Coordinates of C-alpha atoms and ligand atoms in Angstrom, one line a residue:
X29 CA 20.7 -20.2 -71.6
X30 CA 21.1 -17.1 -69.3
X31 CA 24.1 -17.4 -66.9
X32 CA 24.0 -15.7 -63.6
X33 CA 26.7 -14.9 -60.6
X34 CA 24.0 -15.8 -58.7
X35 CA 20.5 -17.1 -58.5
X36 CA 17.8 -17.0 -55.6
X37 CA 14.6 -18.8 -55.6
X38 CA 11.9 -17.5 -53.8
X39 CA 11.3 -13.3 -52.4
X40 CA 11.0 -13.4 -49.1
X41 CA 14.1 -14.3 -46.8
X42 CA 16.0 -14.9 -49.9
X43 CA 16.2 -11.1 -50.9
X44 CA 18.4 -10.0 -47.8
X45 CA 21.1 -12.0 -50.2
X46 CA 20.2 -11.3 -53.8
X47 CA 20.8 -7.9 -52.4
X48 CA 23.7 -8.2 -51.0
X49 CA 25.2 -9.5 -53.6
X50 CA 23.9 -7.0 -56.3
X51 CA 25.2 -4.5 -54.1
X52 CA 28.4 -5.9 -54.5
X53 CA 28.2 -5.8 -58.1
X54 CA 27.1 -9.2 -59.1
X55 CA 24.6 -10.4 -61.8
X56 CA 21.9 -11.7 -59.7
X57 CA 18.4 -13.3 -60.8
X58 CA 15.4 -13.2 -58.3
X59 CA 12.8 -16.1 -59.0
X60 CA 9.3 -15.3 -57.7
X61 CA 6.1 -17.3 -58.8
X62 CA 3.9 -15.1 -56.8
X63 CA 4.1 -11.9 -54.9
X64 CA 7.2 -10.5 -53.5
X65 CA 8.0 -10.3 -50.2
X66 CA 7.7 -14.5 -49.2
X67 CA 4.9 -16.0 -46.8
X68 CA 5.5 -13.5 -44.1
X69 CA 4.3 -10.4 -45.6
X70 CA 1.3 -11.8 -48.3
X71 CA 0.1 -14.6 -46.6
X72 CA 1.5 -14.5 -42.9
X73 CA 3.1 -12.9 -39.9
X74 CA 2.1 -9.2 -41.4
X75 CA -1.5 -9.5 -42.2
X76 CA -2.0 -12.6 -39.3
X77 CA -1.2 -10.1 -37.2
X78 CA -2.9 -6.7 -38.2
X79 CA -5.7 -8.4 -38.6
X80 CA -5.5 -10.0 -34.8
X81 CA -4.6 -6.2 -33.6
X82 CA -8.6 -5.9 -34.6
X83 CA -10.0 -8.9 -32.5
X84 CA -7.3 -7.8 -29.7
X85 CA -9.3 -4.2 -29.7
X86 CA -12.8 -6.2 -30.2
X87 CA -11.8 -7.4 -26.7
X88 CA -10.3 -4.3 -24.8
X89 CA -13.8 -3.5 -25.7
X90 CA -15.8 -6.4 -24.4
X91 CA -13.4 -6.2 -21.2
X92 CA -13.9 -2.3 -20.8
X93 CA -17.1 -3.0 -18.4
X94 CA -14.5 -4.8 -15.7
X95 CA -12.7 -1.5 -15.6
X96 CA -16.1 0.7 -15.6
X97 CA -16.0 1.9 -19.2
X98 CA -19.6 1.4 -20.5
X99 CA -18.8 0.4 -24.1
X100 CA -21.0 -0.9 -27.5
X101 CA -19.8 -2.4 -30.5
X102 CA -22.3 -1.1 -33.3
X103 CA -21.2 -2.9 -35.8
X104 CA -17.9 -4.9 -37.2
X105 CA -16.6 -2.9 -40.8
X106 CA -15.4 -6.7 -42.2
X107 CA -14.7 -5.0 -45.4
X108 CA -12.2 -2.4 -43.6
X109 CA -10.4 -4.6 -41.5
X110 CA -9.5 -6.8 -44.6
X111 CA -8.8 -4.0 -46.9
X112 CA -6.8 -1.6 -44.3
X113 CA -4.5 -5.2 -44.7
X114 CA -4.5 -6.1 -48.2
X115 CA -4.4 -2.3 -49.4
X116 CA -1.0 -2.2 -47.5
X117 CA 0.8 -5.8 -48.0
X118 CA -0.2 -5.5 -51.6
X119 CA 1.6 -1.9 -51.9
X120 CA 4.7 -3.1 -50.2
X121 CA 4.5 -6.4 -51.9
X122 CA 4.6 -4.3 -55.8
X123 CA 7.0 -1.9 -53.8
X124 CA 9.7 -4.7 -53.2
X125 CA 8.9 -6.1 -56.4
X126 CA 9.7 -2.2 -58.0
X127 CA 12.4 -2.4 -56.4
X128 CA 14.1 -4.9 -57.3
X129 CA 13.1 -4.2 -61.2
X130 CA 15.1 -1.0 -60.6
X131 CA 18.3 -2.8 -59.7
X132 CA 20.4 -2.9 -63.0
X133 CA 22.2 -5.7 -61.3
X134 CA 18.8 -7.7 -60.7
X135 CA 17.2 -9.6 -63.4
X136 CA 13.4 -10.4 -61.9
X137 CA 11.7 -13.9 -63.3
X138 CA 8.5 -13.9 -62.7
X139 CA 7.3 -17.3 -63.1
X140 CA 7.6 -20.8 -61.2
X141 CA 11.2 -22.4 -61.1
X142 CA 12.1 -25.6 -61.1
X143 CA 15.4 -27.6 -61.9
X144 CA 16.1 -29.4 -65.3
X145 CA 19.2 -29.9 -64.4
X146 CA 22.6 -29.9 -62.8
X147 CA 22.7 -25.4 -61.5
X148 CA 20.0 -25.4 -64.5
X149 CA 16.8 -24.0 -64.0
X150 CA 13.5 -23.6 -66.2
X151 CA 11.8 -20.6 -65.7
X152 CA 8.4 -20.1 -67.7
X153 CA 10.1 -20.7 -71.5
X154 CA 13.8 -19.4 -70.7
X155 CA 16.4 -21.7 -68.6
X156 CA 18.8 -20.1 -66.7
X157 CA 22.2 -21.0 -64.4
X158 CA 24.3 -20.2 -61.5
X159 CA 27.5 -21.6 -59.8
X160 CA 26.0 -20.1 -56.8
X161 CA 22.3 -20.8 -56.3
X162 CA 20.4 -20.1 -53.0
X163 CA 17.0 -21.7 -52.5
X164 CA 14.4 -19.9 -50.5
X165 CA 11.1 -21.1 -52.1
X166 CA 9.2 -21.7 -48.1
X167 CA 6.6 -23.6 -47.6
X168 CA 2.7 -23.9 -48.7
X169 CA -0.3 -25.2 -46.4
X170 CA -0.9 -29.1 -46.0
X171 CA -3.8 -30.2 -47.2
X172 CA -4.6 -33.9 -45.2
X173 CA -6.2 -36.5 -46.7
X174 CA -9.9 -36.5 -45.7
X175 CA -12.2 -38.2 -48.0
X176 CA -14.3 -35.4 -49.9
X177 CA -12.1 -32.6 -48.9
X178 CA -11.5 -32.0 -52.5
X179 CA -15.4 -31.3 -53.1
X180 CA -15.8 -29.0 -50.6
X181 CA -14.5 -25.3 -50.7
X182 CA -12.2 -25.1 -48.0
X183 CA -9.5 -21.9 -46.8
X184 CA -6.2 -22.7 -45.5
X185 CA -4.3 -19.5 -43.8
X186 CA -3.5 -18.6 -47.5
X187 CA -7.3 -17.6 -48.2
X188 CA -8.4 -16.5 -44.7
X189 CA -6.4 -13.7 -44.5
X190 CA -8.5 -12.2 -47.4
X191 CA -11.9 -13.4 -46.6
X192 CA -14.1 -11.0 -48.5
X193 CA -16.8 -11.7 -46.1
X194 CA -17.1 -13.0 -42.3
X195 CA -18.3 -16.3 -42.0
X196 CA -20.9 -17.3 -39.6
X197 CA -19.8 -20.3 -38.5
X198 CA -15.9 -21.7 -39.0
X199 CA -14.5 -24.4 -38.8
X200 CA -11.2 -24.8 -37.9
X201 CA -9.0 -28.2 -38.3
X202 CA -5.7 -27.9 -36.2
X203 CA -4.7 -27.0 -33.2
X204 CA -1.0 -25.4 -33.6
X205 CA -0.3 -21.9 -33.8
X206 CA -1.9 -20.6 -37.3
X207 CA -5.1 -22.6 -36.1
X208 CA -5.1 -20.9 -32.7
X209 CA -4.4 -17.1 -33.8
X210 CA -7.0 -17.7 -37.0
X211 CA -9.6 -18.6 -34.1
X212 CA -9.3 -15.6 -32.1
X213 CA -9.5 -13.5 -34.6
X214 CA -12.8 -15.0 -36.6
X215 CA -13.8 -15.9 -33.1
X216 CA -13.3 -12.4 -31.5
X217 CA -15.1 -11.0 -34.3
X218 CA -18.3 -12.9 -33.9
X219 CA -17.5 -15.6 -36.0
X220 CA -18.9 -19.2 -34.0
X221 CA -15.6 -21.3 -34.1
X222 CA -15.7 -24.8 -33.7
X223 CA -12.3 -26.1 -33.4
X224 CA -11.2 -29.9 -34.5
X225 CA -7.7 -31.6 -33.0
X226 CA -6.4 -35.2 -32.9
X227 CA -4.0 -34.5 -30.0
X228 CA -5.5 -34.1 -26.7
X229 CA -4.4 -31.0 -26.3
X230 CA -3.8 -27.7 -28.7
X231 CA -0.5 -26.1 -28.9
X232 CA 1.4 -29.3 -28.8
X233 CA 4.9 -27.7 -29.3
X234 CA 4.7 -25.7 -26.2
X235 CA 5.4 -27.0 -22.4
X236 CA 3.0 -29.0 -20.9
X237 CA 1.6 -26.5 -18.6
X238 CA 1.2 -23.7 -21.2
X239 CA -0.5 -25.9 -24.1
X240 CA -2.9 -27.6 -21.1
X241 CA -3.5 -24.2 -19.5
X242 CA -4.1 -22.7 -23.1
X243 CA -6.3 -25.6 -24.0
X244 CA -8.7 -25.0 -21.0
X245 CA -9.0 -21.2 -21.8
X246 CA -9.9 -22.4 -25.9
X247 CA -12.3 -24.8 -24.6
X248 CA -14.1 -22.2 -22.6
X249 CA -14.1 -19.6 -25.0
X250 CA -15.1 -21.8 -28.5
X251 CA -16.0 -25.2 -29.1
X252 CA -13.4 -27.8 -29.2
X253 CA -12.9 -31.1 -30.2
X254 CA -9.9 -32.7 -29.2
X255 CA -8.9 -36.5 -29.9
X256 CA -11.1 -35.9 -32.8
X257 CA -10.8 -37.3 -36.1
X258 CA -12.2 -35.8 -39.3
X259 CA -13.5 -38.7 -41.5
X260 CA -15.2 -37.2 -43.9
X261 CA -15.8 -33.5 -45.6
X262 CA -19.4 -32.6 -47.8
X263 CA -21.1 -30.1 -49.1
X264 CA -25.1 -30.0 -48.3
X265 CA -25.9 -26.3 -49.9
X266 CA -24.0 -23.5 -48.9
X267 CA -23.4 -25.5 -46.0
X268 CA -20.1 -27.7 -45.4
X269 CA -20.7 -30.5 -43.4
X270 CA -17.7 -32.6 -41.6
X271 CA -18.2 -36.3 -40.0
X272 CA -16.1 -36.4 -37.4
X273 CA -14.8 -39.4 -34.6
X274 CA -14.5 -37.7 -31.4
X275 CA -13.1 -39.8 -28.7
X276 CA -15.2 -42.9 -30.4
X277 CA -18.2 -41.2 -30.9
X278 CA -19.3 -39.9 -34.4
X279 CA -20.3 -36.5 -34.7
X280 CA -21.1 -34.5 -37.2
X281 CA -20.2 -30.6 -37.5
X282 CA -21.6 -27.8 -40.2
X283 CA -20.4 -24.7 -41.1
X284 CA -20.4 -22.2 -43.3
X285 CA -16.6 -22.2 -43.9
X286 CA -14.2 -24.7 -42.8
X287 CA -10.0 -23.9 -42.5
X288 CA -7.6 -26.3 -42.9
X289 CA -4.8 -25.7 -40.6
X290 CA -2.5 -28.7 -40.2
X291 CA 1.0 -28.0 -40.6
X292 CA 3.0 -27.1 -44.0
X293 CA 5.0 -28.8 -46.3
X294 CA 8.0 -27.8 -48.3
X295 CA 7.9 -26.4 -52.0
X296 CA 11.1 -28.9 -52.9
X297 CA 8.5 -31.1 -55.1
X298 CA 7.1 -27.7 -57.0
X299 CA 10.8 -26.7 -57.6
X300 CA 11.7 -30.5 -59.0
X301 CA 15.0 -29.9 -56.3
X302 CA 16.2 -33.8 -57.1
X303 CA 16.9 -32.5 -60.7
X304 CA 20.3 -31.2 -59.8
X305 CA 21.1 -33.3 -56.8
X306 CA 20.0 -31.5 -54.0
X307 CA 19.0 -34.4 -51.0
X308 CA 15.4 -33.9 -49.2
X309 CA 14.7 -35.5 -46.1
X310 CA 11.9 -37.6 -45.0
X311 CA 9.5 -34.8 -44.3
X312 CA 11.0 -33.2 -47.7
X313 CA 12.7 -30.3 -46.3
X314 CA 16.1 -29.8 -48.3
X315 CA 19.5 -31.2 -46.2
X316 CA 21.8 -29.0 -45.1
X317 CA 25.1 -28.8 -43.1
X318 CA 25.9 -26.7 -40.4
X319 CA 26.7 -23.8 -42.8
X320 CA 23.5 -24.1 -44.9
X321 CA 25.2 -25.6 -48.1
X322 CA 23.1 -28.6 -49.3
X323 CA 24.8 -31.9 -50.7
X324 CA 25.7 -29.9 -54.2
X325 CA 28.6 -27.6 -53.5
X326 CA 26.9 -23.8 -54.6
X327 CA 23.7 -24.4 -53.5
X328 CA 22.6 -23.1 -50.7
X329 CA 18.5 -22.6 -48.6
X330 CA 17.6 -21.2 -45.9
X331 CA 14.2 -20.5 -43.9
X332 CA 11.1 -22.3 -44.2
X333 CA 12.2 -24.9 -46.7
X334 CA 15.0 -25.9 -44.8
X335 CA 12.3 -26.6 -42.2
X336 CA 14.7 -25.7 -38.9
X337 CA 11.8 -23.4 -37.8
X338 CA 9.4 -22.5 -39.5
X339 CA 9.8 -18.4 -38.3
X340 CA 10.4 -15.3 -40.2
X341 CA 13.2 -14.3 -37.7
X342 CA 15.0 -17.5 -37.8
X343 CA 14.8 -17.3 -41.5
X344 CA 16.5 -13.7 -41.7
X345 CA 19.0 -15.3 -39.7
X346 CA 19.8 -18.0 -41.6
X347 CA 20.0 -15.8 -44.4
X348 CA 22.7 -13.4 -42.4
X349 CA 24.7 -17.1 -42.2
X350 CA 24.0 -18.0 -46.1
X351 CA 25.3 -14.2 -47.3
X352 CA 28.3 -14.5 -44.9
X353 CA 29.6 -18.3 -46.1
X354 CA 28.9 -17.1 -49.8
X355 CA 31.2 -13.9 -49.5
X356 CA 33.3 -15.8 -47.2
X357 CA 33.9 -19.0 -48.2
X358 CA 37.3 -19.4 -46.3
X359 CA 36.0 -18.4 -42.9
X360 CA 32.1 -20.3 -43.2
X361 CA 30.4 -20.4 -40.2
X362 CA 28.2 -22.7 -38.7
X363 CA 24.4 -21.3 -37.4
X364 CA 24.3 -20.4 -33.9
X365 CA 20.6 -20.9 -33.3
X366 CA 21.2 -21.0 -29.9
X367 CA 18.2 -19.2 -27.9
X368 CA 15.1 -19.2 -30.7
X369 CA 12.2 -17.7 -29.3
X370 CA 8.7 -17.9 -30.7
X371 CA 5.2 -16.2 -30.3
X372 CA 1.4 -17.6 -30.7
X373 CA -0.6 -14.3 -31.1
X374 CA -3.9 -15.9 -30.0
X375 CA -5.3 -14.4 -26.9
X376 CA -4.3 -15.3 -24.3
X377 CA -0.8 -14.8 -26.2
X378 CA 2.1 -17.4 -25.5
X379 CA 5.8 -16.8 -26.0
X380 CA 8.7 -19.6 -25.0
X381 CA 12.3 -19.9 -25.4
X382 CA 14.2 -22.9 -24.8
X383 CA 13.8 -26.1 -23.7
X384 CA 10.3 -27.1 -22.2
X385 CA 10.6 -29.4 -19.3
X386 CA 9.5 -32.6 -21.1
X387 CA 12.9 -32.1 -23.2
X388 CA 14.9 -30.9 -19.8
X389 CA 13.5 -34.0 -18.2
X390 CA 14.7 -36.2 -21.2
X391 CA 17.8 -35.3 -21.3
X392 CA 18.1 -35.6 -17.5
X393 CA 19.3 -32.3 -16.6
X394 CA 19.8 -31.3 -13.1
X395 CA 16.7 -28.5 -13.4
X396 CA 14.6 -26.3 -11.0
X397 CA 11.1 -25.1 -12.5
X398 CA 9.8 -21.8 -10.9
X399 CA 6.7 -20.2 -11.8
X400 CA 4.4 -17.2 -11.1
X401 CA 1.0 -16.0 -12.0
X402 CA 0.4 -12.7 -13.5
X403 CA -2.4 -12.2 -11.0
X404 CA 0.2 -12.0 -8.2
X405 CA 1.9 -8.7 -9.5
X406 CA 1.1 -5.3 -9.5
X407 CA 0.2 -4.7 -12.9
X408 CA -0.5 -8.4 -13.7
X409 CA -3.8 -8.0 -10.9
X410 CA -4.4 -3.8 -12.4
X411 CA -4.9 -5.4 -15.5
X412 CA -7.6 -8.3 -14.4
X413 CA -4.8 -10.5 -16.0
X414 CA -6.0 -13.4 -13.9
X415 CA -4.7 -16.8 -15.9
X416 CA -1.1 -15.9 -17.4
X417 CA 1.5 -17.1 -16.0
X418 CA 5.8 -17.4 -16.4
X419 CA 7.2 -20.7 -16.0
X420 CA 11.4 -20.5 -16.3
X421 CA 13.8 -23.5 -15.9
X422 CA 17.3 -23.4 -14.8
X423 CA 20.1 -25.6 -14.4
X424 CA 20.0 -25.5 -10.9
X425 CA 24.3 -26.9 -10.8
X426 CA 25.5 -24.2 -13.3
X427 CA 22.6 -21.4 -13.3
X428 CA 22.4 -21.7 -17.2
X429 CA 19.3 -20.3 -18.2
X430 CA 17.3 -23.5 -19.7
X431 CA 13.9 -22.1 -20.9
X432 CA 10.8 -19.9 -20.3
X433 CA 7.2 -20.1 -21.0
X434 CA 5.1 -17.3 -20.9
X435 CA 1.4 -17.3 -21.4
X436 CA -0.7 -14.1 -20.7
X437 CA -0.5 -9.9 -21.5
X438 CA 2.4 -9.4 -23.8
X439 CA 4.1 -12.5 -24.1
X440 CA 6.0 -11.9 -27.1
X441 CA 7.7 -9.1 -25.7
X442 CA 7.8 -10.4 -22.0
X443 CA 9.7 -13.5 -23.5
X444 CA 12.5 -10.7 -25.1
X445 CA 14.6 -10.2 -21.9
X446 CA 15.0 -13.9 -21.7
X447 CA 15.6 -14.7 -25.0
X448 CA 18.2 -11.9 -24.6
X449 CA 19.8 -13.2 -21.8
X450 CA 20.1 -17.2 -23.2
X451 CA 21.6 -16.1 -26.8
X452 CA 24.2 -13.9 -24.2
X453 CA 24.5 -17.5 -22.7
X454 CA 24.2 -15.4 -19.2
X455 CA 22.7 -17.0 -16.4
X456 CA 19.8 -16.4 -14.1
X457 CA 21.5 -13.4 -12.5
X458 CA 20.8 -11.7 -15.4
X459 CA 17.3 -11.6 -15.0
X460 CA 17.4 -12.3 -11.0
X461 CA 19.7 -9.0 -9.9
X462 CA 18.6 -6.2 -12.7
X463 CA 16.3 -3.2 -10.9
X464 CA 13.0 -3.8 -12.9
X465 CA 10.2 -0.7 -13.0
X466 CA 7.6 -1.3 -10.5
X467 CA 5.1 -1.5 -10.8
X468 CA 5.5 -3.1 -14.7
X469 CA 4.4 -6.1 -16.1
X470 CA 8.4 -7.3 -16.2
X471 CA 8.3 -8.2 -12.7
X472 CA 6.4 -11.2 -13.5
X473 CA 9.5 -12.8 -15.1
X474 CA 11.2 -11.7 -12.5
X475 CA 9.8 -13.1 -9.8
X476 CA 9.6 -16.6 -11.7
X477 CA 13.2 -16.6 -11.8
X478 CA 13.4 -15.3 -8.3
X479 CA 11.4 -18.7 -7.5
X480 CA 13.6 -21.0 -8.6
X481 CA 15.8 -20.7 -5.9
X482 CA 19.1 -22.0 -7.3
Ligands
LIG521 C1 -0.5 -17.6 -41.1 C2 0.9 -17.5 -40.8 C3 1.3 -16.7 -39.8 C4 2.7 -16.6 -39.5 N1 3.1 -15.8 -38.4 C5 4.4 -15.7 -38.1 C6 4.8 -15.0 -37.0 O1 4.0 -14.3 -36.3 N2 6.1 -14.9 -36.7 C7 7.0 -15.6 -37.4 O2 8.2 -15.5 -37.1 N3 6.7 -16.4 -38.5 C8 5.4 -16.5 -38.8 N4 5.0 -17.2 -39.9 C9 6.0 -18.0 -40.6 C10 6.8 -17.1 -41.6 O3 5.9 -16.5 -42.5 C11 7.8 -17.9 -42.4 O4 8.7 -18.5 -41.4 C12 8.7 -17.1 -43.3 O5 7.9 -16.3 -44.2 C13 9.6 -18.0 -44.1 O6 10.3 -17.2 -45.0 P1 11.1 -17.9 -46.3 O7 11.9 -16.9 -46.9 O8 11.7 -19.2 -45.8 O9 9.9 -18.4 -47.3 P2 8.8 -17.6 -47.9 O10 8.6 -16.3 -47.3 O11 7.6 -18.5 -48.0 O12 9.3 -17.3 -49.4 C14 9.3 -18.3 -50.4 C15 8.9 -17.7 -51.7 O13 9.3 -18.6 -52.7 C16 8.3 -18.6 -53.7 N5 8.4 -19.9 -54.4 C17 8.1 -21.1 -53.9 N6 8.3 -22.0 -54.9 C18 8.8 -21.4 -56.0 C19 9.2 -21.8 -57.2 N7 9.2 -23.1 -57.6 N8 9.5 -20.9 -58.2 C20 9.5 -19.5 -57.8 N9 9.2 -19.1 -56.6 C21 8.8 -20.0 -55.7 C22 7.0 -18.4 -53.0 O14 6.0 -17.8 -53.8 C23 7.4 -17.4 -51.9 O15 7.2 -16.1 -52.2 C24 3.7 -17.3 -40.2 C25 3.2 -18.1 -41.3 C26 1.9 -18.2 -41.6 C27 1.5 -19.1 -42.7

């Protein structure tokens, strides 16, 4: 058996430590069953988003008639706007993975792990161990239970990001985030998206008024099903046929592709993690303490798998915490991760930070809500913007900075400022009293805070 200062399981997050410690001289083993470079760069934030850029300019273009630019789409290059994507995260993918071939101190496996025992792991036909073992093996898509699923040829995210061909009609199952960005960009392309939701509403993590608001601008734009329950999944032809039970009624839905896009679950079964002691919880995401260490003293995780958030930047942070407690041991630190924001790259795009004022209200916080519409800005009414909106909450005793919820024209970097402001733990003065450019589209956060009036 090959013994190692240091093993990591997985290439995405996981790398900002098997490089550390390599740099530091150590013998370290990188495990990889697939590409490198994790979830975020093969199979989501990266291409999710370079492919949305293209929907996003498939709409500056519908739009460019408001602003009296007389513009045609000829034609939609499918092929190109996959490729210019794949082409590039498969180069950086064999790039990192070059990489880290090249490191003397790196020994690359490349090959499903999973544990045989106490710090042992089985890689393909070699075993291999570690007193210090970080786990970093993400997530993969759910797959529900829906009777025939299993028959019919369905995507999850995994697949759609490398469609070789558009499909005519999609249809979408899910209502979160990865559903919501897949359907503006097949959607925005041309695609017919018909959208399929249990909740009543899509975006369920975000406030109230953003997921309602969002809801009502998804149920103008493609067809949507809420309260709808997918009963059972066929094929008739090249046709995929589901039988749904919207709001008591039975429907029944055909496309020509359908997406699964329910949630995801944690690889701790694939990697066999109760083989040397390492506690899951309920949901199967592996226990931690405050310092990322799980029950078996040695073994760490971080990101996905840990299941805190599910986001690439809350993952490299974790993984800043994991390197320091590793080199550190005597000085461990606890994650801060105070002030997590989060983007939906659908259009409209939403952004938030913070609590959303269901959780201020259950934890019976002495909060003021102010709002304003993009529309009643400068820029926000230049730009036709006419339903985003910023909704901040404050404590209105202490001025602490509670949450904000953006939905409209650059969210994600809209939300930036406050996000800044909360991890500084400074209060609404920060945004309130700073001289912001006028006319820009950051006055619209301002003047939400300025409507609080604490
Ligand atoms: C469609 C989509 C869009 C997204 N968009 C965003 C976004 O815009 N912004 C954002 O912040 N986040 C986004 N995310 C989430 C983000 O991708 C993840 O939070 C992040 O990649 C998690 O990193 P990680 O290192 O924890 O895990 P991963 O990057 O998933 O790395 C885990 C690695 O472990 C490997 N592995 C698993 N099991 C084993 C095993 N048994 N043996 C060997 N190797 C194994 C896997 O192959 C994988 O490469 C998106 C996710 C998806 C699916």
């Amino acid at each position: 058996m090959k013994s190692f200062d240091l093993i990591v399981i997985g290439s995405g997050s996981g790398l900002e430590i098997s490089s550390l410690a390599a740099t530091r001289g150590l013998s370290v083993a990188v495990v990889e069953r697939g590409a490198f470079g994790g979830t975020c760069l093969n199979r989501g934030c990266i291409p999710s988003k370079m492919l949305i850029h293209s929907a996003d300019v498939m709409e500056t273009i519908r739009r460019a008639g408001r602003f009296g630019i007389r513009a045609e789409v000829s034609a939609v290059d499918w092929q190109f706007i996959v490729n210019r994507v794949v082409s590039s995260i498969d180069s950086d993918a064999r790039e990192i993975e070059d990489g880290n071939r090249d490191n003397p101190k790196i020994t690359v496996f490349k090959d499903r792990a999973r544990f045989v025992g106490r710090k042992v792991l089985e890689v393909g036909d070699q075993q291999i161990t570690a007193e210090t073992i970080v786990i970093a093996a993400g997530t993969r898509p759910a797959v529900p239970k829906i009777d025939g699923l299993a028959d019919v040829p369905f995507i999850t995210s995994d697949e759609a990001l490398r469609l070789p061909e558009q499909p005519r009609r999609l249809i979408v199952v899910g209502g979160g985030y990865i559903a919501a960005e897949l359907a503006h960009f097949f959607g925005a392309l041309g695609t017919e998206v018909t959208i399929v939701e249990i909740a009543p509403r899509m975006l369920l993590q975000e406030d109230d008024d953003v997921g309602a608001r969002f809801t009502e601008i998804y149920r103008q734009r493609f067809s949507l099903l809420l309260n709808t329950v997918v009963k059972r999944a066929r094929r008739k032809g090249d046709e995929i046929v589901l039988d749904v039970d919207s709001e008591g009624t039975r429907r029944t839905l055909v496309g020509d592709a359908l997406l699964i896009a329910v949630g995801r679950v944690p690889n701790t079964d694939l990697l066999e993690v109760a083989e040397t002691g390492v506690a899951v919880n309920e949901r199967g995401f592996v226990k931690v303490d405050e310092h990322l260490e799980t029950e078996v003293p040695g073994i760490w995780a971080l990101g996905d798998i840990v299941g805190r958030y599910q986001l690439k930047h809350s993952a490299n942070l974790e993984a800043v915490y994991v390197a320091h407690n590793i080199f550190d041991p005597k000085h461990k630190i606890a994650v801060d991760y105070h002030a997590m924001p989060h983007a939906v790259f659908a259009s409209p795009q939403v952004a938030g930070v913070g609590m959303t004022e269901r959780e201020a209200k259950e934890r019976d916080l002495p909060y003021a809500v102010g709002a304003y519409e993009y529309s009643d800005t400068a820029y926000g009414s230049s730009i036709e913007d006419e339903d985003g909106f910023v909704k901040v909450l404050a404590n209105r005793q202490t001025k602490e900075i509670l949450g904000c919820h953006i939905m409209g024209t650059e969210a994600s970097i809209l939300i930036q400022e406050v996000a800044n402001a909360m991890r500084l733990r400074l209060k609404t003065d920060a945004i309130t009293r700073p001289i912001y450019v006028h006319p820009a589209l950051p006055e619209v956060v301002q003047r939400a805070f300025w409507s609080l009036g604490v």
